[in-house]
């Protein structure tokens, strides 16, 4: 499996932050190609074009059979960094973004299980919003089962919305998340652009193992 920590460390020296998720996707693919000999990267790759045309992997590495899904979730940040002006928005909707990240893991598990040349996968979330990695004090929120703080174990039980979740929140995300493996979540520092809240970027990388394990 790829050493995602080495890749993210190298990437952070060139690009401590990104304008968008697409920017992150392209730069990580470039880092992989530049770092690993003979490892082409295909973007928006459809593993099941005959059965699920809507599904596309953010990055597919055919030479090592690795599927990668990415999320870039931001809170407000405006500054010139390395000669470029960055204006990141408060994206909010953390409940939906947590669900989508866990769904990425579920999708990768499916790819590893069903796509004949897939060996393993990675789901990576990069953010400057501490509310993703911090333990939350309230357990009665509608997305409590989708929380992904540092040290959390996920995948032991089905994860569902709370009873009070609105239809608008759940739209297109009604199904519970069910994972085939359990994972202990470990957040890592990516870049520090100051001491204030929102000026530190961290990432969570969940490695999906081969189906036979």
mmCIF file with all atom_site columns, N, CA and C in Angstrom, residues 27-97:
data_model
loop_
_atom_site.group_PDB
_atom_site.id
_atom_site.type_symbol
_atom_site.label_atom_id
_atom_site.label_alt_id
_atom_site.label_comp_id
_atom_site.label_asym_id
_atom_site.label_entity_id
_atom_site.label_seq_id
_atom_site.pdbx_PDB_ins_code
_atom_site.Cartn_x
_atom_site.Cartn_y
_atom_site.Cartn_z
_atom_site.occupancy
_atom_site.B_iso_or_equiv
_atom_site.pdbx_formal_charge
_atom_site.auth_seq_id
_atom_site.auth_comp_id
_atom_site.auth_asym_id
_atom_site.auth_atom_id
_atom_site.pdbx_PDB_model_num
ATOM 1   N N  . UNK A 1 27 ? -3.042  17.954 -7.425  1.00 0.00 ? 27 UNK A N  1
ATOM 2   C CA . UNK A 1 27 ? -1.704  18.076 -6.842  1.00 0.00 ? 27 UNK A CA 1
ATOM 3   C C  . UNK A 1 27 ? -1.253  16.774 -6.181  1.00 0.00 ? 27 UNK A C  1
ATOM 4   N N  . UNK A 1 28 ? -2.163  16.045 -5.549  1.00 0.00 ? 28 UNK A N  1
ATOM 5   C CA . UNK A 1 28 ? -1.785  14.758 -4.967  1.00 0.00 ? 28 UNK A CA 1
ATOM 6   C C  . UNK A 1 28 ? -1.446  13.758 -6.071  1.00 0.00 ? 28 UNK A C  1
ATOM 7   N N  . UNK A 1 29 ? -2.220  13.766 -7.154  1.00 0.00 ? 29 UNK A N  1
ATOM 8   C CA . UNK A 1 29 ? -1.906  12.883 -8.282  1.00 0.00 ? 29 UNK A CA 1
ATOM 9   C C  . UNK A 1 29 ? -0.533  13.213 -8.849  1.00 0.00 ? 29 UNK A C  1
ATOM 10  N N  . UNK A 1 30 ? -0.215  14.489 -8.958  1.00 0.00 ? 30 UNK A N  1
ATOM 11  C CA . UNK A 1 30 ? 1.109   14.904 -9.447  1.00 0.00 ? 30 UNK A CA 1
ATOM 12  C C  . UNK A 1 30 ? 2.208   14.433 -8.493  1.00 0.00 ? 30 UNK A C  1
ATOM 13  N N  . UNK A 1 31 ? 1.968   14.548 -7.194  1.00 0.00 ? 31 UNK A N  1
ATOM 14  C CA . UNK A 1 31 ? 2.957   14.115 -6.198  1.00 0.00 ? 31 UNK A CA 1
ATOM 15  C C  . UNK A 1 31 ? 3.198   12.612 -6.318  1.00 0.00 ? 31 UNK A C  1
ATOM 16  N N  . UNK A 1 32 ? 2.148   11.847 -6.539  1.00 0.00 ? 32 UNK A N  1
ATOM 17  C CA . UNK A 1 32 ? 2.298   10.396 -6.699  1.00 0.00 ? 32 UNK A CA 1
ATOM 18  C C  . UNK A 1 32 ? 3.131   10.079 -7.929  1.00 0.00 ? 32 UNK A C  1
ATOM 19  N N  . UNK A 1 33 ? 2.819   10.715 -9.052  1.00 0.00 ? 33 UNK A N  1
ATOM 20  C CA . UNK A 1 33 ? 3.560   10.458 -10.290 1.00 0.00 ? 33 UNK A CA 1
ATOM 21  C C  . UNK A 1 33 ? 5.021   10.864 -10.161 1.00 0.00 ? 33 UNK A C  1
ATOM 22  N N  . UNK A 1 34 ? 5.292   11.972 -9.454  1.00 0.00 ? 34 UNK A N  1
ATOM 23  C CA . UNK A 1 34 ? 6.653   12.469 -9.316  1.00 0.00 ? 34 UNK A CA 1
ATOM 24  C C  . UNK A 1 34 ? 7.472   11.658 -8.322  1.00 0.00 ? 34 UNK A C  1
ATOM 25  N N  . UNK A 1 35 ? 6.803   11.008 -7.391  1.00 0.00 ? 35 UNK A N  1
ATOM 26  C CA . UNK A 1 35 ? 7.491   10.326 -6.294  1.00 0.00 ? 35 UNK A CA 1
ATOM 27  C C  . UNK A 1 35 ? 7.695   8.843  -6.571  1.00 0.00 ? 35 UNK A C  1
ATOM 28  N N  . UNK A 1 36 ? 6.732   8.206  -7.217  1.00 0.00 ? 36 UNK A N  1
ATOM 29  C CA . UNK A 1 36 ? 6.756   6.751  -7.403  1.00 0.00 ? 36 UNK A CA 1
ATOM 30  C C  . UNK A 1 36 ? 6.964   6.438  -8.874  1.00 0.00 ? 36 UNK A C  1
ATOM 31  N N  . UNK A 1 37 ? 8.091   5.832  -9.192  1.00 0.00 ? 37 UNK A N  1
ATOM 32  C CA . UNK A 1 37 ? 8.386   5.492  -10.586 1.00 0.00 ? 37 UNK A CA 1
ATOM 33  C C  . UNK A 1 37 ? 7.366   4.490  -11.123 1.00 0.00 ? 37 UNK A C  1
ATOM 34  N N  . UNK A 1 38 ? 6.954   4.716  -12.354 1.00 0.00 ? 38 UNK A N  1
ATOM 35  C CA . UNK A 1 38 ? 6.056   3.773  -13.017 1.00 0.00 ? 38 UNK A CA 1
ATOM 36  C C  . UNK A 1 38 ? 4.691   3.678  -12.387 1.00 0.00 ? 38 UNK A C  1
ATOM 37  N N  . UNK A 1 39 ? 4.198   4.793  -11.815 1.00 0.00 ? 39 UNK A N  1
ATOM 38  C CA . UNK A 1 39 ? 2.892   4.769  -11.160 1.00 0.00 ? 39 UNK A CA 1
ATOM 39  C C  . UNK A 1 39 ? 2.009   5.866  -11.740 1.00 0.00 ? 39 UNK A C  1
ATOM 40  N N  . UNK A 1 40 ? 1.384   5.612  -12.898 1.00 0.00 ? 40 UNK A N  1
ATOM 41  C CA . UNK A 1 40 ? 0.477   6.607  -13.465 1.00 0.00 ? 40 UNK A CA 1
ATOM 42  C C  . UNK A 1 40 ? -0.758  6.779  -12.591 1.00 0.00 ? 40 UNK A C  1
ATOM 43  N N  . UNK A 1 41 ? -1.350  7.944  -12.666 1.00 0.00 ? 41 UNK A N  1
ATOM 44  C CA . UNK A 1 41 ? -2.553  8.235  -11.878 1.00 0.00 ? 41 UNK A CA 1
ATOM 45  C C  . UNK A 1 41 ? -3.673  8.653  -12.812 1.00 0.00 ? 41 UNK A C  1
ATOM 46  N N  . UNK A 1 42 ? -4.810  8.016  -12.704 1.00 0.00 ? 42 UNK A N  1
ATOM 47  C CA . UNK A 1 42 ? -5.973  8.364  -13.502 1.00 0.00 ? 42 UNK A CA 1
ATOM 48  C C  . UNK A 1 42 ? -7.004  9.048  -12.611 1.00 0.00 ? 42 UNK A C  1
ATOM 49  N N  . UNK A 1 43 ? -7.528  10.167 -13.075 1.00 0.00 ? 43 UNK A N  1
ATOM 50  C CA . UNK A 1 43 ? -8.497  10.937 -12.301 1.00 0.00 ? 43 UNK A CA 1
ATOM 51  C C  . UNK A 1 43 ? -9.919  10.648 -12.779 1.00 0.00 ? 43 UNK A C  1
ATOM 52  N N  . UNK A 1 44 ? -10.854 10.672 -11.810 1.00 0.00 ? 44 UNK A N  1
ATOM 53  C CA . UNK A 1 44 ? -12.277 10.443 -12.104 1.00 0.00 ? 44 UNK A CA 1
ATOM 54  C C  . UNK A 1 44 ? -12.476 9.138  -12.874 1.00 0.00 ? 44 UNK A C  1
ATOM 55  N N  . UNK A 1 45 ? -11.882 8.090  -12.352 1.00 0.00 ? 45 UNK A N  1
ATOM 56  C CA . UNK A 1 45 ? -11.898 6.783  -13.020 1.00 0.00 ? 45 UNK A CA 1
ATOM 57  C C  . UNK A 1 45 ? -13.160 6.009  -12.645 1.00 0.00 ? 45 UNK A C  1
ATOM 58  N N  . UNK A 1 46 ? -13.940 5.533  -13.625 1.00 0.00 ? 46 UNK A N  1
ATOM 59  C CA . UNK A 1 46 ? -15.158 4.759  -13.341 1.00 0.00 ? 46 UNK A CA 1
ATOM 60  C C  . UNK A 1 46 ? -14.851 3.261  -13.260 1.00 0.00 ? 46 UNK A C  1
ATOM 61  N N  . UNK A 1 47 ? -14.853 2.661  -12.072 1.00 0.00 ? 47 UNK A N  1
ATOM 62  C CA . UNK A 1 47 ? -14.521 1.238  -11.979 1.00 0.00 ? 47 UNK A CA 1
ATOM 63  C C  . UNK A 1 47 ? -15.624 0.315  -12.486 1.00 0.00 ? 47 UNK A C  1
ATOM 64  N N  . UNK A 1 48 ? -16.878 0.802  -12.465 1.00 0.00 ? 48 UNK A N  1
ATOM 65  C CA . UNK A 1 48 ? -17.995 -0.046 -12.888 1.00 0.00 ? 48 UNK A CA 1
ATOM 66  C C  . UNK A 1 48 ? -18.830 0.680  -13.945 1.00 0.00 ? 48 UNK A C  1
ATOM 67  N N  . UNK A 1 49 ? -18.268 0.965  -15.113 1.00 0.00 ? 49 UNK A N  1
ATOM 68  C CA . UNK A 1 49 ? -18.984 1.775  -16.110 1.00 0.00 ? 49 UNK A CA 1
ATOM 69  C C  . UNK A 1 49 ? -20.254 1.124  -16.623 1.00 0.00 ? 49 UNK A C  1
ATOM 70  N N  . UNK A 1 50 ? -20.334 -0.192 -16.568 1.00 0.00 ? 50 UNK A N  1
ATOM 71  C CA . UNK A 1 50 ? -21.523 -0.873 -17.080 1.00 0.00 ? 50 UNK A CA 1
ATOM 72  C C  . UNK A 1 50 ? -22.651 -0.928 -16.055 1.00 0.00 ? 50 UNK A C  1
ATOM 73  N N  . UNK A 1 51 ? -22.313 -0.849 -14.764 1.00 0.00 ? 51 UNK A N  1
ATOM 74  C CA . UNK A 1 51 ? -23.318 -1.027 -13.720 1.00 0.00 ? 51 UNK A CA 1
ATOM 75  C C  . UNK A 1 51 ? -23.602 0.244  -12.920 1.00 0.00 ? 51 UNK A C  1
ATOM 76  N N  . UNK A 1 52 ? -22.612 1.114  -12.791 1.00 0.00 ? 52 UNK A N  1
ATOM 77  C CA . UNK A 1 52 ? -22.776 2.321  -11.980 1.00 0.00 ? 52 UNK A CA 1
ATOM 78  C C  . UNK A 1 52 ? -21.985 3.454  -12.633 1.00 0.00 ? 52 UNK A C  1
ATOM 79  N N  . UNK A 1 53 ? -22.615 4.094  -13.615 1.00 0.00 ? 53 UNK A N  1
ATOM 80  C CA . UNK A 1 53 ? -21.925 5.125  -14.376 1.00 0.00 ? 53 UNK A CA 1
ATOM 81  C C  . UNK A 1 53 ? -21.663 6.373  -13.554 1.00 0.00 ? 53 UNK A C  1
ATOM 82  N N  . UNK A 1 54 ? -22.399 6.566  -12.454 1.00 0.00 ? 54 UNK A N  1
ATOM 83  C CA . UNK A 1 54 ? -22.221 7.766  -11.636 1.00 0.00 ? 54 UNK A CA 1
ATOM 84  C C  . UNK A 1 54 ? -21.007 7.669  -10.717 1.00 0.00 ? 54 UNK A C  1
ATOM 85  N N  . UNK A 1 55 ? -20.531 6.448  -10.473 1.00 0.00 ? 55 UNK A N  1
ATOM 86  C CA . UNK A 1 55 ? -19.418 6.267  -9.539  1.00 0.00 ? 55 UNK A CA 1
ATOM 87  C C  . UNK A 1 55 ? -18.085 6.476  -10.250 1.00 0.00 ? 55 UNK A C  1
ATOM 88  N N  . UNK A 1 56 ? -17.269 7.372  -9.718  1.00 0.00 ? 56 UNK A N  1
ATOM 89  C CA . UNK A 1 56 ? -15.933 7.610  -10.259 1.00 0.00 ? 56 UNK A CA 1
ATOM 90  C C  . UNK A 1 56 ? -14.968 7.838  -9.113  1.00 0.00 ? 56 UNK A C  1
ATOM 91  N N  . UNK A 1 57 ? -13.834 7.180  -9.159  1.00 0.00 ? 57 UNK A N  1
ATOM 92  C CA . UNK A 1 57 ? -12.808 7.344  -8.133  1.00 0.00 ? 57 UNK A CA 1
ATOM 93  C C  . UNK A 1 57 ? -12.035 8.632  -8.384  1.00 0.00 ? 57 UNK A C  1
ATOM 94  N N  . UNK A 1 58 ? -11.741 9.356  -7.322  1.00 0.00 ? 58 UNK A N  1
ATOM 95  C CA . UNK A 1 58 ? -10.957 10.592 -7.479  1.00 0.00 ? 58 UNK A CA 1
ATOM 96  C C  . UNK A 1 58 ? -9.605  10.290 -8.115  1.00 0.00 ? 58 UNK A C  1
ATOM 97  N N  . UNK A 1 59 ? -8.929  9.252  -7.620  1.00 0.00 ? 59 UNK A N  1
ATOM 98  C CA . UNK A 1 59 ? -7.640  8.838  -8.186  1.00 0.00 ? 59 UNK A CA 1
ATOM 99  C C  . UNK A 1 59 ? -7.604  7.315  -8.234  1.00 0.00 ? 59 UNK A C  1
ATOM 100 N N  . UNK A 1 60 ? -7.206  6.792  -9.367  1.00 0.00 ? 60 UNK A N  1
ATOM 101 C CA . UNK A 1 60 ? -7.007  5.345  -9.517  1.00 0.00 ? 60 UNK A CA 1
ATOM 102 C C  . UNK A 1 60 ? -5.587  5.118  -9.987  1.00 0.00 ? 60 UNK A C  1
ATOM 103 N N  . UNK A 1 61 ? -4.878  4.227  -9.276  1.00 0.00 ? 61 UNK A N  1
ATOM 104 C CA . UNK A 1 61 ? -3.489  3.911  -9.596  1.00 0.00 ? 61 UNK A CA 1
ATOM 105 C C  . UNK A 1 61 ? -3.441  2.480  -10.127 1.00 0.00 ? 61 UNK A C  1
ATOM 106 N N  . UNK A 1 62 ? -3.518  2.298  -11.439 1.00 0.00 ? 62 UNK A N  1
ATOM 107 C CA . UNK A 1 62 ? -3.636  0.947  -11.989 1.00 0.00 ? 62 UNK A CA 1
ATOM 108 C C  . UNK A 1 62 ? -2.424  0.071  -11.740 1.00 0.00 ? 62 UNK A C  1
ATOM 109 N N  . UNK A 1 63 ? -1.232  0.654  -11.681 1.00 0.00 ? 63 UNK A N  1
ATOM 110 C CA . UNK A 1 63 ? -0.030  -0.172 -11.529 1.00 0.00 ? 63 UNK A CA 1
ATOM 111 C C  . UNK A 1 63 ? 0.075   -0.811 -10.151 1.00 0.00 ? 63 UNK A C  1
ATOM 112 N N  . UNK A 1 64 ? -0.592  -0.229 -9.155  1.00 0.00 ? 64 UNK A N  1
ATOM 113 C CA . UNK A 1 64 ? -0.559  -0.800 -7.798  1.00 0.00 ? 64 UNK A CA 1
ATOM 114 C C  . UNK A 1 64 ? -1.954  -1.154 -7.302  1.00 0.00 ? 64 UNK A C  1
ATOM 115 N N  . UNK A 1 65 ? -2.957  -1.018 -8.172  1.00 0.00 ? 65 UNK A N  1
ATOM 116 C CA . UNK A 1 65 ? -4.316  -1.413 -7.818  1.00 0.00 ? 65 UNK A CA 1
ATOM 117 C C  . UNK A 1 65 ? -4.877  -0.677 -6.624  1.00 0.00 ? 65 UNK A C  1
ATOM 118 N N  . UNK A 1 66 ? -4.666  0.631  -6.560  1.00 0.00 ? 66 UNK A N  1
ATOM 119 C CA . UNK A 1 66 ? -5.078  1.415  -5.395  1.00 0.00 ? 66 UNK A CA 1
ATOM 120 C C  . UNK A 1 66 ? -6.115  2.463  -5.775  1.00 0.00 ? 66 UNK A C  1
ATOM 121 N N  . UNK A 1 67 ? -7.232  2.463  -5.043  1.00 0.00 ? 67 UNK A N  1
ATOM 122 C CA . UNK A 1 67 ? -8.298  3.441  -5.231  1.00 0.00 ? 67 UNK A CA 1
ATOM 123 C C  . UNK A 1 67 ? -8.193  4.512  -4.145  1.00 0.00 ? 67 UNK A C  1
ATOM 124 N N  . UNK A 1 68 ? -8.330  5.783  -4.539  1.00 0.00 ? 68 UNK A N  1
ATOM 125 C CA . UNK A 1 68 ? -8.214  6.887  -3.587  1.00 0.00 ? 68 UNK A CA 1
ATOM 126 C C  . UNK A 1 68 ? -9.411  7.814  -3.742  1.00 0.00 ? 68 UNK A C  1
ATOM 127 N N  . UNK A 1 69 ? -10.031 8.132  -2.618  1.00 0.00 ? 69 UNK A N  1
ATOM 128 C CA . UNK A 1 69 ? -11.093 9.134  -2.564  1.00 0.00 ? 69 UNK A CA 1
ATOM 129 C C  . UNK A 1 69 ? -10.641 10.271 -1.648  1.00 0.00 ? 69 UNK A C  1
ATOM 130 N N  . UNK A 1 70 ? -10.988 11.508 -2.010  1.00 0.00 ? 70 UNK A N  1
ATOM 131 C CA . UNK A 1 70 ? -10.508 12.687 -1.296  1.00 0.00 ? 70 UNK A CA 1
ATOM 132 C C  . UNK A 1 70 ? -11.664 13.584 -0.870  1.00 0.00 ? 70 UNK A C  1
ATOM 133 N N  . UNK A 1 71 ? -11.476 14.241 0.265   1.00 0.00 ? 71 UNK A N  1
ATOM 134 C CA . UNK A 1 71 ? -12.366 15.294 0.716   1.00 0.00 ? 71 UNK A CA 1
ATOM 135 C C  . UNK A 1 71 ? -11.504 16.461 1.205   1.00 0.00 ? 71 UNK A C  1
ATOM 136 N N  . UNK A 1 72 ? -11.935 17.677 0.874   1.00 0.00 ? 72 UNK A N  1
ATOM 137 C CA . UNK A 1 72 ? -11.253 18.898 1.313   1.00 0.00 ? 72 UNK A CA 1
ATOM 138 C C  . UNK A 1 72 ? -12.324 19.793 1.913   1.00 0.00 ? 72 UNK A C  1
ATOM 139 N N  . UNK A 1 73 ? -12.348 19.882 3.235   1.00 0.00 ? 73 UNK A N  1
ATOM 140 C CA . UNK A 1 73 ? -13.401 20.593 3.962   1.00 0.00 ? 73 UNK A CA 1
ATOM 141 C C  . UNK A 1 73 ? -12.786 21.798 4.667   1.00 0.00 ? 73 UNK A C  1
ATOM 142 N N  . UNK A 1 74 ? -13.306 22.981 4.397   1.00 0.00 ? 74 UNK A N  1
ATOM 143 C CA . UNK A 1 74 ? -12.638 24.185 4.881   1.00 0.00 ? 74 UNK A CA 1
ATOM 144 C C  . UNK A 1 74 ? -13.534 25.054 5.759   1.00 0.00 ? 74 UNK A C  1
ATOM 145 N N  . UNK A 1 75 ? -12.863 25.825 6.620   1.00 0.00 ? 75 UNK A N  1
ATOM 146 C CA . UNK A 1 75 ? -13.486 26.959 7.278   1.00 0.00 ? 75 UNK A CA 1
ATOM 147 C C  . UNK A 1 75 ? -12.790 28.207 6.753   1.00 0.00 ? 75 UNK A C  1
ATOM 148 N N  . UNK A 1 76 ? -13.305 29.363 7.049   1.00 0.00 ? 76 UNK A N  1
ATOM 149 C CA . UNK A 1 76 ? -12.844 30.608 6.436   1.00 0.00 ? 76 UNK A CA 1
ATOM 150 C C  . UNK A 1 76 ? -11.347 30.822 6.671   1.00 0.00 ? 76 UNK A C  1
ATOM 151 N N  . UNK A 1 77 ? -10.643 31.117 5.582   1.00 0.00 ? 77 UNK A N  1
ATOM 152 C CA . UNK A 1 77 ? -9.204  31.386 5.631   1.00 0.00 ? 77 UNK A CA 1
ATOM 153 C C  . UNK A 1 77 ? -8.864  32.251 4.425   1.00 0.00 ? 77 UNK A C  1
ATOM 154 N N  . UNK A 1 78 ? -8.293  33.412 4.675   1.00 0.00 ? 78 UNK A N  1
ATOM 155 C CA . UNK A 1 78 ? -7.908  34.317 3.597   1.00 0.00 ? 78 UNK A CA 1
ATOM 156 C C  . UNK A 1 78 ? -6.497  34.826 3.849   1.00 0.00 ? 78 UNK A C  1
ATOM 157 N N  . UNK A 1 79 ? -5.603  34.559 2.871   1.00 0.00 ? 79 UNK A N  1
ATOM 158 C CA . UNK A 1 79 ? -4.216  34.980 3.023   1.00 0.00 ? 79 UNK A CA 1
ATOM 159 C C  . UNK A 1 79 ? -3.460  34.686 1.738   1.00 0.00 ? 79 UNK A C  1
ATOM 160 N N  . UNK A 1 80 ? -2.386  35.420 1.546   1.00 0.00 ? 80 UNK A N  1
ATOM 161 C CA . UNK A 1 80 ? -1.445  35.107 0.475   1.00 0.00 ? 80 UNK A CA 1
ATOM 162 C C  . UNK A 1 80 ? -0.409  34.142 1.014   1.00 0.00 ? 80 UNK A C  1
ATOM 163 N N  . UNK A 1 81 ? -0.242  33.017 0.331   1.00 0.00 ? 81 UNK A N  1
ATOM 164 C CA . UNK A 1 81 ? 0.689   31.967 0.760   1.00 0.00 ? 81 UNK A CA 1
ATOM 165 C C  . UNK A 1 81 ? 1.511   31.545 -0.453  1.00 0.00 ? 81 UNK A C  1
ATOM 166 N N  . UNK A 1 82 ? 2.835   31.592 -0.323  1.00 0.00 ? 82 UNK A N  1
ATOM 167 C CA . UNK A 1 82 ? 3.747   31.187 -1.392  1.00 0.00 ? 82 UNK A CA 1
ATOM 168 C C  . UNK A 1 82 ? 3.412   31.890 -2.711  1.00 0.00 ? 82 UNK A C  1
ATOM 169 N N  . UNK A 1 83 ? 3.114   33.152 -2.610  1.00 0.00 ? 83 UNK A N  1
ATOM 170 C CA . UNK A 1 83 ? 2.865   33.943 -3.806  1.00 0.00 ? 83 UNK A CA 1
ATOM 171 C C  . UNK A 1 83 ? 1.481   33.830 -4.401  1.00 0.00 ? 83 UNK A C  1
ATOM 172 N N  . UNK A 1 84 ? 0.592   33.099 -3.751  1.00 0.00 ? 84 UNK A N  1
ATOM 173 C CA . UNK A 1 84 ? -0.777  32.953 -4.256  1.00 0.00 ? 84 UNK A CA 1
ATOM 174 C C  . UNK A 1 84 ? -1.787  33.395 -3.216  1.00 0.00 ? 84 UNK A C  1
ATOM 175 N N  . UNK A 1 85 ? -2.889  33.971 -3.677  1.00 0.00 ? 85 UNK A N  1
ATOM 176 C CA . UNK A 1 85 ? -3.945  34.427 -2.788  1.00 0.00 ? 85 UNK A CA 1
ATOM 177 C C  . UNK A 1 85 ? -4.977  33.328 -2.602  1.00 0.00 ? 85 UNK A C  1
ATOM 178 N N  . UNK A 1 86 ? -5.245  32.974 -1.344  1.00 0.00 ? 86 UNK A N  1
ATOM 179 C CA . UNK A 1 86 ? -6.210  31.927 -1.027  1.00 0.00 ? 86 UNK A CA 1
ATOM 180 C C  . UNK A 1 86 ? -7.391  32.546 -0.287  1.00 0.00 ? 86 UNK A C  1
ATOM 181 N N  . UNK A 1 87 ? -8.573  32.192 -0.701  1.00 0.00 ? 87 UNK A N  1
ATOM 182 C CA . UNK A 1 87 ? -9.798  32.640 -0.052  1.00 0.00 ? 87 UNK A CA 1
ATOM 183 C C  . UNK A 1 87 ? -10.708 31.434 0.113   1.00 0.00 ? 87 UNK A C  1
ATOM 184 N N  . UNK A 1 88 ? -10.594 30.788 1.268   1.00 0.00 ? 88 UNK A N  1
ATOM 185 C CA . UNK A 1 88 ? -11.366 29.577 1.542   1.00 0.00 ? 88 UNK A CA 1
ATOM 186 C C  . UNK A 1 88 ? -12.644 29.943 2.285   1.00 0.00 ? 88 UNK A C  1
ATOM 187 N N  . UNK A 1 89 ? -13.725 29.311 1.920   1.00 0.00 ? 89 UNK A N  1
ATOM 188 C CA . UNK A 1 89 ? -15.034 29.628 2.485   1.00 0.00 ? 89 UNK A CA 1
ATOM 189 C C  . UNK A 1 89 ? -15.325 28.771 3.711   1.00 0.00 ? 89 UNK A C  1
ATOM 190 N N  . UNK A 1 90 ? -16.256 29.257 4.515   1.00 0.00 ? 90 UNK A N  1
ATOM 191 C CA . UNK A 1 90 ? -16.841 28.445 5.570   1.00 0.00 ? 90 UNK A CA 1
ATOM 192 C C  . UNK A 1 90 ? -17.827 27.487 4.921   1.00 0.00 ? 90 UNK A C  1
ATOM 193 N N  . UNK A 1 91 ? -17.455 26.244 4.771   1.00 0.00 ? 91 UNK A N  1
ATOM 194 C CA . UNK A 1 91 ? -18.325 25.307 4.061   1.00 0.00 ? 91 UNK A CA 1
ATOM 195 C C  . UNK A 1 91 ? -19.486 24.803 4.910   1.00 0.00 ? 91 UNK A C  1
ATOM 196 N N  . UNK A 1 92 ? -19.264 24.721 6.233   1.00 0.00 ? 92 UNK A N  1
ATOM 197 C CA . UNK A 1 92 ? -20.306 24.264 7.149   1.00 0.00 ? 92 UNK A CA 1
ATOM 198 C C  . UNK A 1 92 ? -20.816 22.880 6.726   1.00 0.00 ? 92 UNK A C  1
ATOM 199 N N  . UNK A 1 93 ? -22.076 22.578 7.030   1.00 0.00 ? 93 UNK A N  1
ATOM 200 C CA . UNK A 1 93 ? -22.667 21.266 6.690   1.00 0.00 ? 93 UNK A CA 1
ATOM 201 C C  . UNK A 1 93 ? -21.736 20.125 7.081   1.00 0.00 ? 93 UNK A C  1
ATOM 202 N N  . UNK A 1 94 ? -21.171 20.208 8.274   1.00 0.00 ? 94 UNK A N  1
ATOM 203 C CA . UNK A 1 94 ? -20.221 19.167 8.704   1.00 0.00 ? 94 UNK A CA 1
ATOM 204 C C  . UNK A 1 94 ? -20.883 17.803 8.802   1.00 0.00 ? 94 UNK A C  1
ATOM 205 N N  . UNK A 1 95 ? -22.173 17.778 9.164   1.00 0.00 ? 95 UNK A N  1
ATOM 206 C CA . UNK A 1 95 ? -22.869 16.494 9.262   1.00 0.00 ? 95 UNK A CA 1
ATOM 207 C C  . UNK A 1 95 ? -22.880 15.768 7.923   1.00 0.00 ? 95 UNK A C  1
ATOM 208 N N  . UNK A 1 96 ? -23.166 16.505 6.859   1.00 0.00 ? 96 UNK A N  1
ATOM 209 C CA . UNK A 1 96 ? -23.192 15.909 5.526   1.00 0.00 ? 96 UNK A CA 1
ATOM 210 C C  . UNK A 1 96 ? -21.790 15.500 5.084   1.00 0.00 ? 96 UNK A C  1
ATOM 211 N N  . UNK A 1 97 ? -20.805 16.324 5.390   1.00 0.00 ? 97 UNK A N  1
ATOM 212 C CA . UNK A 1 97 ? -19.433 16.018 4.969   1.00 0.00 ? 97 UNK A CA 1
ATOM 213 C C  . UNK A 1 97 ? -18.886 14.804 5.706   1.00 0.00 ? 97 UNK A C  1
#
